Amino acid sequence: MTSIFLRIGHEQVQVIVSSRRGEARGCLGGGRARPGSVVTDVVASCRVNATRLDAGVCIELASRRLLRGVSIHCVPSLAVIGAMKCGTTNLMLYLALHPRLRTSENALGWPVESRFFSRALDEIAAADRWREYVSRYPARRANELTFDKSPNYVVNPVVPRILRRLAPSIKLVMTVRDPTRRAYSHFQHDCRNARIARRGDGVVRAVGAKRPLSYPCEARDFDDMVRAEVSRATRVFNASTPDFECRWSSNRGRGDSSVVARGFYACQLARWLDLFPREQLLVLVFEKFVASRADTLAAVSRVERFVGVEPFDYDSSLRVKLVERVYAALPSRLGAYEPMDSRTKLLLDHIYCGPNAKLADLFPDLDAPWLCATSKNSSASTNASTLRRGGR
Ligand SMILES: Nc1ncnc2c1ncn2[C@@H]1O[C@H](COP(=O)(O)OS(=O)(=O)O)[C@@H](OP(=O)(O)O)[C@H]1O
C-alpha cells in the first residue's frame, strides 16, 4: 500500500492507494480541518475521517442532483439540541431566513428538523455516517454556516459524544420552558400524532398505539399518563438516590412515555457540559423569548452573535411575513386543548422543583419564573415519598 499527499483546496489530503484492490482512498492529513475550509472529496471512496472534521468544515461532494457536478456541504456550526416543545421551531424558522445560515430542507426548500442522530445508540457507528449527515446541509457558498435543529438530541446520552467527535467546536443552543407546561404540550403533540392510547388497565401510553385517542386528548388522560410514568420510574429506579431523575431521564426503554423525564434539563445538560466548554452552550428561556415579537427577535440576535454571523434585518426578508403568518395560524389549525388539571400541575411542579433548582445552580444567570429557589433551599431531588404516593 502506498500513500501520496496532495494539496487540494485549503487542505493537504492524504490519498492511500491500495495496490491489492487498486482503489484510491483519501483522508485528511495531520490534524482537523479548519472551520470555513473546503475539503475536496477527491474520489468517491475518499476516507475523510470523522475525527478530522469540525464544525463549519465544508466538503465538496459529488452532487446527486447535478449531473457530474459537485455541491458544497458543511458540518453544522450550530445545533439547536432541544428541548422539545420549547419554541425550537420558531427559532429555526427565523435563523433559516438569515442569508448566511442554512439548515436541512424538504423538497420545497422549507426548513426541517434533521434528527439524524436522535436514535443513535453507538457513537462510532453514528459518526462514521458523517458523509450522509453532512450531505443534509448544503451551502450555496462556502461562507454560509449550517445549523442542525433536532430537539431530541438533548435527551440521548450518545449524541453529545457523536458531536464531540464530529464537530468539537460546534455551538449548542438549548431552549428551556416550564417543564410542567412542556410536558403537557409534549403529551398533546403525541396525541396529535396518534401516539396516545388507553389500555385495558386504564393506563395511557405513548408508543405503538393501535387505537389512539382522538386529538385533543383530555386533561385526565394526561393525569393518568403522568402518574403511570411516575409510578414506573419509582419502581425501576431508586427514588431516594440523588441521581434518580438523571437515571430516569436517560432511560431509553422502548414503549415508555417520557413526557415527565424530558423536563429534567439539568441532568441532560450536565452530560453536554462534560464534553463541551460552557462557552459553547447558550441556554434560552422560552417564556422570555416568546413574550413578544421583539423578544423573539432579540433571542434570534443572541444566537446570531453566538454563532458569529452579522445581524440580519428580518423585516427586510420577503419570507418573514409568510413564516409568521403560517406560524400564527398553526394553533387554530391544530386545535386548542383544554387546560391541564390543577392536581396534575401540582404533582409536576413538585416533581420538578428539585431538578429546576439544579438547573438554576448550573446556570446562575438563567432568569425564569418557574425556576425554584437554589437547591440549598429546596429538596435537592424529587421527593421520594410524594412519588411513591403518586402525588396524591
Ligand atoms: N411565539 C410563540 N408564542 C407562544 N408559544 C409559542 C411561540 N412559539 C412557539 N410556541 C409554542 O412552543 C411549542 C412548540 O415548540 P417547538 O417548536 O420546540 O416544538 S417541537 O419540539 O419542534 O415539536 C408550542 O407549544 P404548545 O402550544 O403549548 O403546544 C408552541 O405553541
Short mmCIF file of N, CA, C and O and ligand atoms in Angstrom, two decimals, residues 82-92 94 113 149 151-152 175 177 181-182 184-186 188-189 192 215 286 289-293 296 327 331 334 337, ligand 1:
data_model
loop_
_atom_site.label_atom_id
_atom_site.label_comp_id
_atom_site.label_asym_id
_atom_site.label_seq_id
_atom_site.Cartn_x
_atom_site.Cartn_y
_atom_site.Cartn_z
N GLY A 82 -32.50 21.16 21.70
CA GLY A 82 -33.73 20.95 22.45
C GLY A 82 -34.12 22.23 23.15
O GLY A 82 -33.55 23.28 22.86
N ALA A 83 -35.03 22.09 24.09
CA ALA A 83 -35.78 20.89 24.37
C ALA A 83 -37.06 20.88 23.52
O ALA A 83 -37.56 21.93 23.11
N MET A 84 -37.53 19.67 23.30
CA MET A 84 -38.77 19.52 22.53
C MET A 84 -39.91 20.33 23.17
O MET A 84 -40.03 20.37 24.40
N LYS A 85 -40.69 21.00 22.33
CA LYS A 85 -41.84 21.82 22.72
C LYS A 85 -41.44 23.09 23.48
O LYS A 85 -42.20 23.60 24.31
N CYS A 86 -40.21 23.57 23.22
CA CYS A 86 -39.76 24.80 23.89
C CYS A 86 -39.47 25.91 22.88
O CYS A 86 -38.57 26.73 23.09
N GLY A 87 -40.19 25.92 21.77
CA GLY A 87 -40.04 27.02 20.82
C GLY A 87 -38.91 26.84 19.82
O GLY A 87 -38.50 27.79 19.15
N THR A 88 -38.42 25.63 19.65
CA THR A 88 -37.27 25.40 18.76
C THR A 88 -37.62 25.64 17.29
O THR A 88 -36.77 26.07 16.51
N THR A 89 -38.88 25.36 16.91
CA THR A 89 -39.26 25.55 15.50
C THR A 89 -39.26 27.04 15.16
O THR A 89 -38.77 27.46 14.10
N ASN A 90 -39.80 27.82 16.08
CA ASN A 90 -39.84 29.26 15.88
C ASN A 90 -38.42 29.80 15.65
O ASN A 90 -38.16 30.56 14.71
N LEU A 91 -37.51 29.35 16.49
CA LEU A 91 -36.11 29.77 16.39
C LEU A 91 -35.52 29.35 15.03
O LEU A 91 -34.88 30.14 14.34
N MET A 92 -35.78 28.11 14.66
CA MET A 92 -35.26 27.59 13.39
C MET A 92 -35.77 28.41 12.20
O MET A 92 -35.01 28.74 11.29
N TYR A 94 -36.76 31.51 11.99
CA TYR A 94 -36.09 32.81 11.85
C TYR A 94 -34.65 32.62 11.37
O TYR A 94 -34.22 33.27 10.42
N GLU A 113 -36.44 19.75 10.62
CA GLU A 113 -35.55 19.13 11.61
C GLU A 113 -34.77 18.01 10.94
O GLU A 113 -35.32 17.31 10.10
N LYS A 149 -31.26 21.50 13.68
CA LYS A 149 -32.28 21.68 14.73
C LYS A 149 -32.89 20.31 14.97
O LYS A 149 -33.58 19.77 14.12
N PRO A 151 -34.60 18.68 18.30
CA PRO A 151 -34.90 18.81 19.73
C PRO A 151 -34.78 17.53 20.54
O PRO A 151 -34.82 17.58 21.76
N ASN A 152 -34.59 16.39 19.85
CA ASN A 152 -34.41 15.15 20.60
C ASN A 152 -32.96 14.91 21.02
O ASN A 152 -32.70 14.02 21.82
N THR A 175 -33.25 25.54 24.46
CA THR A 175 -34.30 26.40 24.98
C THR A 175 -35.01 25.62 26.10
O THR A 175 -35.24 24.42 25.95
N ARG A 177 -38.24 25.55 29.01
CA ARG A 177 -39.58 26.06 29.29
C ARG A 177 -40.04 25.44 30.61
O ARG A 177 -39.53 24.37 30.98
N ARG A 181 -45.41 22.70 31.94
CA ARG A 181 -46.14 23.07 30.71
C ARG A 181 -45.56 22.36 29.49
O ARG A 181 -46.28 21.98 28.56
N ARG A 182 -44.25 22.20 29.50
CA ARG A 182 -43.62 21.47 28.39
C ARG A 182 -44.18 20.06 28.29
O ARG A 182 -44.48 19.55 27.21
N TYR A 184 -47.07 18.92 29.20
CA TYR A 184 -48.44 18.88 28.69
C TYR A 184 -48.45 19.12 27.17
O TYR A 184 -49.18 18.48 26.42
N SER A 185 -47.61 20.04 26.73
CA SER A 185 -47.50 20.32 25.29
C SER A 185 -46.99 19.07 24.55
O SER A 185 -47.48 18.72 23.48
N HIS A 186 -46.04 18.39 25.17
CA HIS A 186 -45.47 17.16 24.59
C HIS A 186 -46.56 16.08 24.47
O HIS A 186 -46.68 15.40 23.46
N GLN A 188 -49.81 16.51 24.27
CA GLN A 188 -50.78 16.84 23.20
C GLN A 188 -50.15 16.67 21.82
O GLN A 188 -50.83 16.30 20.87
N HIS A 189 -48.85 16.90 21.74
CA HIS A 189 -48.13 16.67 20.47
C HIS A 189 -48.21 15.18 20.12
O HIS A 189 -48.51 14.81 18.98
N ARG A 192 -51.67 14.33 19.04
CA ARG A 192 -51.90 14.77 17.66
C ARG A 192 -51.31 13.78 16.66
O ARG A 192 -51.81 13.57 15.59
N TYR A 215 -57.53 13.53 18.94
CA TYR A 215 -57.00 14.81 19.38
C TYR A 215 -58.10 15.85 19.51
O TYR A 215 -59.00 15.86 18.67
N PHE A 286 -37.69 29.95 27.15
CA PHE A 286 -38.84 30.02 26.24
C PHE A 286 -39.79 31.17 26.59
O PHE A 286 -40.17 31.96 25.74
N PHE A 289 -38.45 34.37 25.55
CA PHE A 289 -38.20 34.54 24.12
C PHE A 289 -39.48 34.60 23.31
O PHE A 289 -39.53 35.23 22.26
N VAL A 290 -40.60 34.09 23.86
CA VAL A 290 -41.86 34.20 23.11
C VAL A 290 -42.78 35.31 23.65
O VAL A 290 -43.89 35.46 23.16
N ALA A 291 -42.28 36.08 24.62
CA ALA A 291 -43.17 37.07 25.24
C ALA A 291 -43.71 38.07 24.20
O ALA A 291 -44.86 38.50 24.30
N SER A 292 -42.91 38.44 23.24
CA SER A 292 -43.37 39.35 22.18
C SER A 292 -42.48 39.11 20.96
O SER A 292 -41.44 38.45 21.06
N ARG A 293 -42.89 39.68 19.84
CA ARG A 293 -42.08 39.51 18.62
C ARG A 293 -40.70 40.12 18.84
O ARG A 293 -39.68 39.57 18.41
N THR A 296 -38.59 37.76 20.66
CA THR A 296 -38.15 36.65 19.81
C THR A 296 -36.97 37.11 18.95
O THR A 296 -35.94 36.42 18.85
N TYR A 327 -47.01 30.42 11.02
CA TYR A 327 -46.81 30.02 12.41
C TYR A 327 -47.97 30.49 13.30
O TYR A 327 -48.44 29.75 14.15
N PRO A 331 -51.85 27.24 15.66
CA PRO A 331 -52.67 26.80 16.80
C PRO A 331 -54.12 26.57 16.42
O PRO A 331 -54.73 25.59 16.82
N LEU A 334 -54.36 23.40 14.38
CA LEU A 334 -54.13 22.18 15.15
C LEU A 334 -55.21 21.96 16.20
O LEU A 334 -55.41 20.85 16.68
N TYR A 337 -56.27 22.84 23.11
CA TYR A 337 -56.57 21.77 24.08
C TYR A 337 -56.94 22.38 25.43
O TYR A 337 -56.58 23.51 25.73
N1 LIG B 1 -44.13 32.86 19.75
C1 LIG B 1 -44.70 31.92 20.48
N2 LIG B 1 -45.60 32.24 21.41
C2 LIG B 1 -46.18 31.28 22.18
N3 LIG B 1 -45.91 29.97 22.07
C3 LIG B 1 -45.02 29.62 21.15
C4 LIG B 1 -44.36 30.54 20.33
N4 LIG B 1 -43.53 29.87 19.53
C5 LIG B 1 -43.66 28.57 19.86
N5 LIG B 1 -44.56 28.41 20.81
C6 LIG B 1 -45.01 27.15 21.42
O1 LIG B 1 -43.90 26.25 21.53
C7 LIG B 1 -44.37 24.90 21.36
C8 LIG B 1 -43.70 24.28 20.17
O2 LIG B 1 -42.34 24.15 20.46
P1 LIG B 1 -41.32 23.51 19.42
O3 LIG B 1 -41.34 24.28 18.18
O4 LIG B 1 -40.00 23.40 20.11
O5 LIG B 1 -41.96 22.08 19.19
S1 LIG B 1 -41.23 20.83 18.51
O6 LIG B 1 -40.42 20.20 19.56
O7 LIG B 1 -40.44 21.29 17.38
O8 LIG B 1 -42.38 19.97 18.10
C9 LIG B 1 -45.87 25.01 21.18
O9 LIG B 1 -46.41 24.94 22.50
P2 LIG B 1 -47.92 24.49 22.86
O10 LIG B 1 -48.85 25.38 22.08
O11 LIG B 1 -48.04 24.68 24.34
O12 LIG B 1 -48.09 23.04 22.47
C10 LIG B 1 -46.00 26.39 20.57
O13 LIG B 1 -47.29 26.95 20.68
#
